[in-house]
Amino acid sequence: MIHFVGAGSGAPDLITLRGARLLSEADVVVYAGSLVNPALLDQCRADCEIYDSASMTLEQVLAVMDRAESEGKTTVRLHTGDPSIYGAIREQMDALEARGYAYDVTPGVSSFCGAAAALRAEYTLPNVSQTVIITRAEGRTPVPEREKLQALAAHHSTMVLFLSSSLLEQAQADLLAGGYEPDTPAAIVYKATWPDERIFRCTVSTLAQTARENHITKTALITVGGFLGNQYDRSLLYDPGFSHGCREASR
Ligand code: SAH
């Protein structure tokens, strides 16, 4: 059996209870060493075989799983944040399907949630944005034409850019060309929920400069939008004049 587990965004106590249990029971662990906090591996059994996938190919990861399966062992594939976001798990799951292995997925706290917590922010403020666009700037991995940053920027929604902190000159130009005002608030969150977390608040027009001045080139999220400002409406859900399934309006 193979368990894909979300490790959470950094702090080792942000893994789920289920993920921690699976990790503590595993015979074999393959973890994404570039971003998973190694402190999580303290939960593994002393005799657990541990592999860092940072230097491995998909084929090498699968070879580890093949051997574990042939020996009747339980494997945890530990991915950073939540495995469904830029986790490259589909290609692994398809390979496991083809081999007839049993597997399941345990979610994790994605770094975009860790970043919101670090910022003490709400992405979906009433009358500001009710939409969060999770995307990336185009680097070596192509982005479909219809999802180019400039096109997405036209929505003026909350936007979170993964994998983009080394591509900010172009990303900033695309966000501005797409229609965000230059003074739209933005924030770079480096290593959200890690002990060395850092937050840099800026605007869309100073994103690249801010990253450059602070030497941020990886392990950061770029967040953009009015949700980082101070104008918003209060929610209807908790408005005394608003009735819903669980509460009658009191005025
Ligand atoms: N599955 C992960 C994302 C993997 S892609 C998740 O759900 O978070 C790797 C990218 O995620 C990094 O380039 C960076 O943009 C972002 N990232 C991962 N952990 C982060 C953290 N703690 N703080 C800020 N960004 C992080």
Tab-separated table of C-alpha atoms and ligand atoms in Angstrom:
chain	number	residue	atom	x	y	z
A	1	MET	CA	0.000	0.000	0.000
A	2	ILE	CA	1.231	3.453	-0.881
A	3	HIS	CA	0.007	6.563	0.910
A	4	PHE	CA	0.494	9.987	-0.656
A	5	VAL	CA	0.595	12.384	2.283
A	6	GLY	CA	0.564	16.174	2.385
A	7	ALA	CA	3.285	17.293	4.795
A	8	GLY	CA	1.850	20.776	5.258
A	9	SER	CA	3.546	24.051	4.475
A	10	GLY	CA	6.534	23.831	6.797
A	11	ALA	CA	5.917	23.771	10.555
A	12	PRO	CA	6.086	20.073	11.465
A	13	ASP	CA	2.932	20.242	13.583
A	14	LEU	CA	0.879	21.299	10.546
A	15	ILE	CA	0.692	17.755	9.164
A	16	THR	CA	-2.736	16.144	9.723
A	17	LEU	CA	-3.250	13.563	12.462
A	18	ARG	CA	-3.803	10.961	9.744
A	19	GLY	CA	-0.645	11.959	7.912
A	20	ALA	CA	1.394	11.778	11.126
A	21	ARG	CA	0.012	8.324	11.922
A	22	LEU	CA	0.812	7.012	8.441
A	23	LEU	CA	4.300	8.486	8.674
A	24	SER	CA	4.930	6.888	12.063
A	25	GLU	CA	3.799	3.477	10.773
A	26	ALA	CA	5.567	3.493	7.372
A	27	ASP	CA	8.208	0.942	6.372
A	28	VAL	CA	9.432	3.193	3.543
A	29	VAL	CA	9.211	6.999	3.173
A	30	VAL	CA	9.984	8.942	0.009
A	31	TYR	CA	9.899	12.654	0.836
A	32	ALA	CA	10.309	15.771	-1.296
A	33	GLY	CA	13.484	16.976	0.395
A	34	SER	CA	13.600	20.335	-1.329
A	35	LEU	CA	10.551	21.600	0.583
A	36	VAL	CA	9.391	19.101	3.218
A	37	ASN	CA	10.634	20.022	6.687
A	38	PRO	CA	13.053	17.211	7.650
A	39	ALA	CA	11.893	17.571	11.271
A	40	LEU	CA	8.829	15.567	10.182
A	41	LEU	CA	11.048	12.530	9.669
A	42	ASP	CA	11.604	12.391	13.435
A	43	GLN	CA	8.184	10.736	13.521
A	44	CYS	CA	9.373	7.793	11.410
A	45	ARG	CA	10.250	4.416	12.917
A	46	ALA	CA	13.962	3.885	13.590
A	47	ASP	CA	14.029	1.078	10.991
A	48	CYS	CA	12.126	3.065	8.332
A	49	GLU	CA	13.895	3.319	4.953
A	50	ILE	CA	13.959	7.017	3.988
A	51	TYR	CA	14.576	8.411	0.491
A	52	ASP	CA	14.850	12.058	-0.554
A	53	SER	CA	13.143	12.432	-3.934
A	54	ALA	CA	14.849	15.787	-4.636
A	55	SER	CA	17.637	14.043	-6.537
A	56	MET	CA	15.504	11.198	-7.942
A	57	THR	CA	13.630	10.751	-11.214
A	58	LEU	CA	10.036	9.492	-11.406
A	59	GLU	CA	11.450	6.122	-12.498
A	60	GLN	CA	13.692	5.932	-9.429
A	61	VAL	CA	10.793	6.823	-7.118
A	62	LEU	CA	8.694	4.117	-8.743
A	63	ALA	CA	11.545	1.617	-8.397
A	64	VAL	CA	11.569	2.241	-4.630
A	65	MET	CA	7.801	1.701	-4.529
A	66	ASP	CA	8.102	-1.461	-6.674
A	67	ARG	CA	10.584	-2.989	-4.299
A	68	ALA	CA	8.531	-2.031	-1.233
A	69	GLU	CA	5.399	-3.547	-2.783
A	70	SER	CA	7.228	-6.767	-3.682
A	71	GLU	CA	8.279	-7.045	-0.022
A	72	GLY	CA	4.746	-6.331	1.256
A	73	LYS	CA	5.826	-3.035	2.816
A	74	THR	CA	3.886	0.184	3.396
A	75	THR	CA	5.210	3.315	1.697
A	76	VAL	CA	4.487	6.964	2.462
A	77	ARG	CA	5.156	9.401	-0.368
A	78	LEU	CA	5.466	12.679	1.494
A	79	HIS	CA	4.756	15.790	-0.563
A	80	THR	CA	5.056	19.397	0.526
A	81	GLY	CA	1.882	21.357	1.307
A	82	ASP	CA	-1.063	19.598	-0.297
A	83	PRO	CA	-0.176	17.006	-2.935
A	84	SER	CA	-2.844	18.257	-5.363
A	85	ILE	CA	-1.091	21.592	-5.970
A	86	TYR	CA	1.967	21.298	-8.255
A	87	GLY	CA	2.666	17.950	-6.607
A	88	ALA	CA	3.296	15.833	-9.715
A	89	ILE	CA	1.244	13.064	-8.104
A	90	ARG	CA	-0.945	12.237	-11.099
A	91	GLU	CA	1.932	10.628	-13.006
A	92	GLN	CA	2.810	8.567	-9.934
A	93	MET	CA	-0.808	7.505	-9.345
A	94	ASP	CA	-1.204	6.494	-12.997
A	95	ALA	CA	1.940	4.362	-12.765
A	96	LEU	CA	0.619	2.723	-9.589
A	97	GLU	CA	-2.757	2.110	-11.284
A	98	ALA	CA	-0.979	0.444	-14.189
A	99	ARG	CA	0.874	-1.840	-11.762
A	100	GLY	CA	-2.302	-2.623	-9.818
A	101	TYR	CA	-0.983	-1.255	-6.491
A	102	ALA	CA	-3.360	0.103	-3.851
A	103	TYR	CA	-2.825	3.747	-2.918
A	104	ASP	CA	-4.627	6.648	-1.288
A	105	VAL	CA	-4.124	10.361	-0.668
A	106	THR	CA	-4.107	12.296	2.606
A	107	PRO	CA	-4.445	16.059	2.118
A	108	GLY	CA	-2.196	18.664	3.691
A	109	VAL	CA	-2.099	22.369	4.504
A	110	SER	CA	-1.040	23.967	1.247
A	111	SER	CA	1.479	26.788	1.432
A	112	PHE	CA	-1.141	29.183	0.071
A	113	CYS	CA	-3.097	28.564	3.279
A	114	GLY	CA	0.086	28.848	5.337
A	115	ALA	CA	0.802	32.168	3.610
A	116	ALA	CA	-2.674	33.540	4.411
A	117	ALA	CA	-2.126	32.597	8.051
A	118	ALA	CA	1.297	34.271	8.043
A	119	LEU	CA	-0.283	37.397	6.554
A	120	ARG	CA	-3.265	37.124	8.916
A	121	ALA	CA	-5.370	37.710	5.829
A	122	GLU	CA	-8.623	36.497	4.288
A	123	TYR	CA	-8.392	35.833	0.546
A	124	THR	CA	-12.133	36.153	-0.069
A	125	LEU	CA	-13.227	39.502	1.317
A	126	PRO	CA	-16.816	40.588	0.546
A	127	ASN	CA	-16.932	43.206	-2.202
A	128	VAL	CA	-13.185	42.831	-2.834
A	129	SER	CA	-12.766	39.391	-4.351
A	130	GLN	CA	-14.692	36.149	-4.055
A	131	THR	CA	-12.203	34.264	-6.199
A	132	VAL	CA	-8.683	32.995	-5.595
A	133	ILE	CA	-6.638	32.302	-8.696
A	134	ILE	CA	-3.808	29.876	-7.999
A	135	THR	CA	-1.321	29.936	-10.825
A	136	ARG	CA	2.319	30.331	-11.754
A	137	ALA	CA	4.427	32.487	-14.010
A	138	GLU	CA	5.660	30.726	-17.096
A	139	GLY	CA	9.195	29.437	-16.740
A	140	ARG	CA	10.520	26.240	-18.227
A	141	THR	CA	7.129	24.639	-17.598
A	142	PRO	CA	4.727	26.039	-20.179
A	143	VAL	CA	1.412	27.583	-19.120
A	144	PRO	CA	-1.559	27.210	-21.504
A	145	GLU	CA	-2.112	30.329	-23.634
A	146	ARG	CA	-5.563	31.052	-22.180
A	147	GLU	CA	-4.067	31.038	-18.654
A	148	LYS	CA	-1.295	33.545	-19.267
A	149	LEU	CA	-0.840	35.871	-16.281
A	150	GLN	CA	-1.924	38.868	-18.281
A	151	ALA	CA	-5.258	37.216	-19.127
A	152	LEU	CA	-5.859	36.099	-15.533
A	153	ALA	CA	-4.946	39.541	-14.184
A	154	ALA	CA	-7.935	41.011	-16.009
A	155	HIS	CA	-10.174	39.497	-13.301
A	156	HIS	CA	-8.600	41.660	-10.566
A	157	SER	CA	-9.242	38.759	-8.200
A	158	THR	CA	-7.056	37.566	-5.380
A	159	MET	CA	-4.098	35.846	-7.005
A	160	VAL	CA	-1.490	33.501	-5.568
A	161	LEU	CA	1.569	32.705	-7.652
A	162	PHE	CA	3.491	29.521	-6.924
A	163	LEU	CA	6.917	28.734	-8.378
A	164	SER	CA	7.372	32.285	-9.597
A	165	SER	CA	9.714	34.166	-7.276
A	166	SER	CA	12.622	33.975	-9.738
A	167	LEU	CA	10.427	35.186	-12.606
A	168	LEU	CA	9.102	38.390	-11.139
A	169	GLU	CA	10.308	40.940	-13.722
A	170	GLN	CA	8.086	39.363	-16.371
A	171	ALA	CA	5.311	38.428	-13.938
A	172	GLN	CA	5.060	42.001	-12.677
A	173	ALA	CA	4.911	43.325	-16.250
A	174	ASP	CA	2.184	40.791	-17.109
A	175	LEU	CA	0.115	41.607	-14.013
A	176	LEU	CA	0.276	45.327	-14.829
A	177	ALA	CA	-0.448	44.775	-18.526
A	178	GLY	CA	-3.441	42.642	-17.518
A	179	GLY	CA	-4.996	45.479	-15.578
A	180	TYR	CA	-3.999	45.456	-11.915
A	181	GLU	CA	-3.395	49.059	-10.859
A	182	PRO	CA	0.307	49.655	-10.052
A	183	ASP	CA	-0.559	50.373	-6.408
A	184	THR	CA	-2.539	47.143	-5.942
A	185	PRO	CA	-1.234	45.639	-2.706
A	186	ALA	CA	0.979	42.572	-2.953
A	187	ALA	CA	3.004	40.449	-0.557
A	188	ILE	CA	5.849	37.998	-0.937
A	189	VAL	CA	5.692	35.277	1.701
A	190	TYR	CA	8.954	33.390	2.074
A	191	LYS	CA	8.894	29.999	3.837
A	192	ALA	CA	5.404	30.432	5.274
A	193	THR	CA	5.039	28.675	8.656
A	194	TRP	CA	8.783	27.761	8.818
A	195	PRO	CA	10.844	29.228	11.690
A	196	ASP	CA	12.591	31.543	9.211
A	197	GLU	CA	9.337	32.753	7.594
A	198	ARG	CA	9.512	36.278	6.206
A	199	ILE	CA	6.854	38.597	4.799
A	200	PHE	CA	7.507	41.456	2.400
A	201	ARG	CA	4.557	43.731	1.750
A	202	CYS	CA	4.749	45.811	-1.417
A	203	THR	CA	2.629	46.657	-4.464
A	204	VAL	CA	2.300	45.033	-7.854
A	205	SER	CA	4.656	47.643	-9.297
A	206	THR	CA	7.385	46.897	-6.719
A	207	LEU	CA	7.205	43.076	-6.654
A	208	ALA	CA	10.363	42.409	-8.666
A	209	GLN	CA	12.364	45.071	-6.844
A	210	THR	CA	11.225	43.765	-3.451
A	211	ALA	CA	12.255	40.198	-4.295
A	212	ARG	CA	15.587	41.390	-5.687
A	213	GLU	CA	16.420	43.580	-2.689
A	214	ASN	CA	15.628	40.783	-0.271
A	215	HIS	CA	17.309	38.026	-2.300
A	216	ILE	CA	14.120	36.000	-2.629
A	217	THR	CA	14.441	33.497	-5.461
A	218	LYS	CA	12.658	30.385	-4.148
A	219	THR	CA	10.319	28.926	-1.514
A	220	ALA	CA	8.071	31.945	-1.717
A	221	LEU	CA	4.529	32.721	-2.742
A	222	ILE	CA	3.460	35.936	-4.400
A	223	THR	CA	0.050	37.140	-3.303
A	224	VAL	CA	-1.727	39.981	-5.058
A	225	GLY	CA	-5.007	41.804	-4.619
A	226	GLY	CA	-7.224	44.138	-2.662
A	227	PHE	CA	-7.566	41.485	0.042
A	228	LEU	CA	-4.270	42.891	1.364
A	229	GLY	CA	-5.854	46.328	1.711
A	230	ASN	CA	-8.304	47.689	4.253
A	231	GLN	CA	-11.481	48.312	2.223
A	232	TYR	CA	-14.113	45.563	2.429
A	233	ASP	CA	-17.734	44.951	3.367
A	234	ARG	CA	-18.658	42.910	6.410
A	235	SER	CA	-20.095	39.473	5.674
A	236	LEU	CA	-23.810	38.862	5.312
A	237	LEU	CA	-23.420	35.568	7.164
A	238	TYR	CA	-22.979	37.309	10.506
A	239	ASP	CA	-25.106	40.388	9.730
A	240	PRO	CA	-27.996	40.761	12.223
A	241	GLY	CA	-30.333	41.724	9.361
A	242	PHE	CA	-29.664	38.628	7.272
A	243	SER	CA	-31.571	35.328	7.684
A	244	HIS	CA	-30.192	31.966	6.600
A	245	GLY	CA	-30.688	28.273	7.253
A	246	CYS	CA	-29.236	28.426	10.773
A	247	ARG	CA	-30.393	31.854	11.977
A	248	GLU	CA	-33.367	34.262	11.694
A	249	ALA	CA	-32.627	37.962	11.184
A	250	SER	CA	-32.855	39.806	14.497
A	251	ARG	CA	-33.708	43.163	12.933
B	1	SAH	N1	2.175	21.263	-2.995
B	1	SAH	C1	2.788	22.465	-2.505
B	1	SAH	C2	3.371	23.317	-3.622
B	1	SAH	C3	4.525	22.652	-4.341
B	1	SAH	S1	5.204	23.658	-5.607
B	1	SAH	C4	1.759	23.252	-1.673
B	1	SAH	O1	0.591	22.870	-1.600
B	1	SAH	O2	2.149	24.250	-1.074
B	1	SAH	C5	6.532	24.454	-4.787
B	1	SAH	C6	6.254	25.920	-4.615
B	1	SAH	O3	5.340	26.082	-3.548
B	1	SAH	C7	7.438	26.773	-4.240
B	1	SAH	O4	8.153	27.192	-5.373
B	1	SAH	C8	6.790	27.944	-3.561
B	1	SAH	O5	6.241	28.836	-4.530
B	1	SAH	C9	5.621	27.281	-2.875
B	1	SAH	N2	5.884	26.953	-1.462
B	1	SAH	C10	5.954	25.736	-0.900
B	1	SAH	N3	6.109	25.827	0.428
B	1	SAH	C11	6.132	27.144	0.724
B	1	SAH	C12	6.215	27.901	1.937
B	1	SAH	N4	6.296	27.306	3.122
B	1	SAH	N5	6.171	29.247	1.835
B	1	SAH	C13	6.052	29.880	0.658
B	1	SAH	N6	5.961	29.218	-0.521
B	1	SAH	C14	5.993	27.873	-0.485
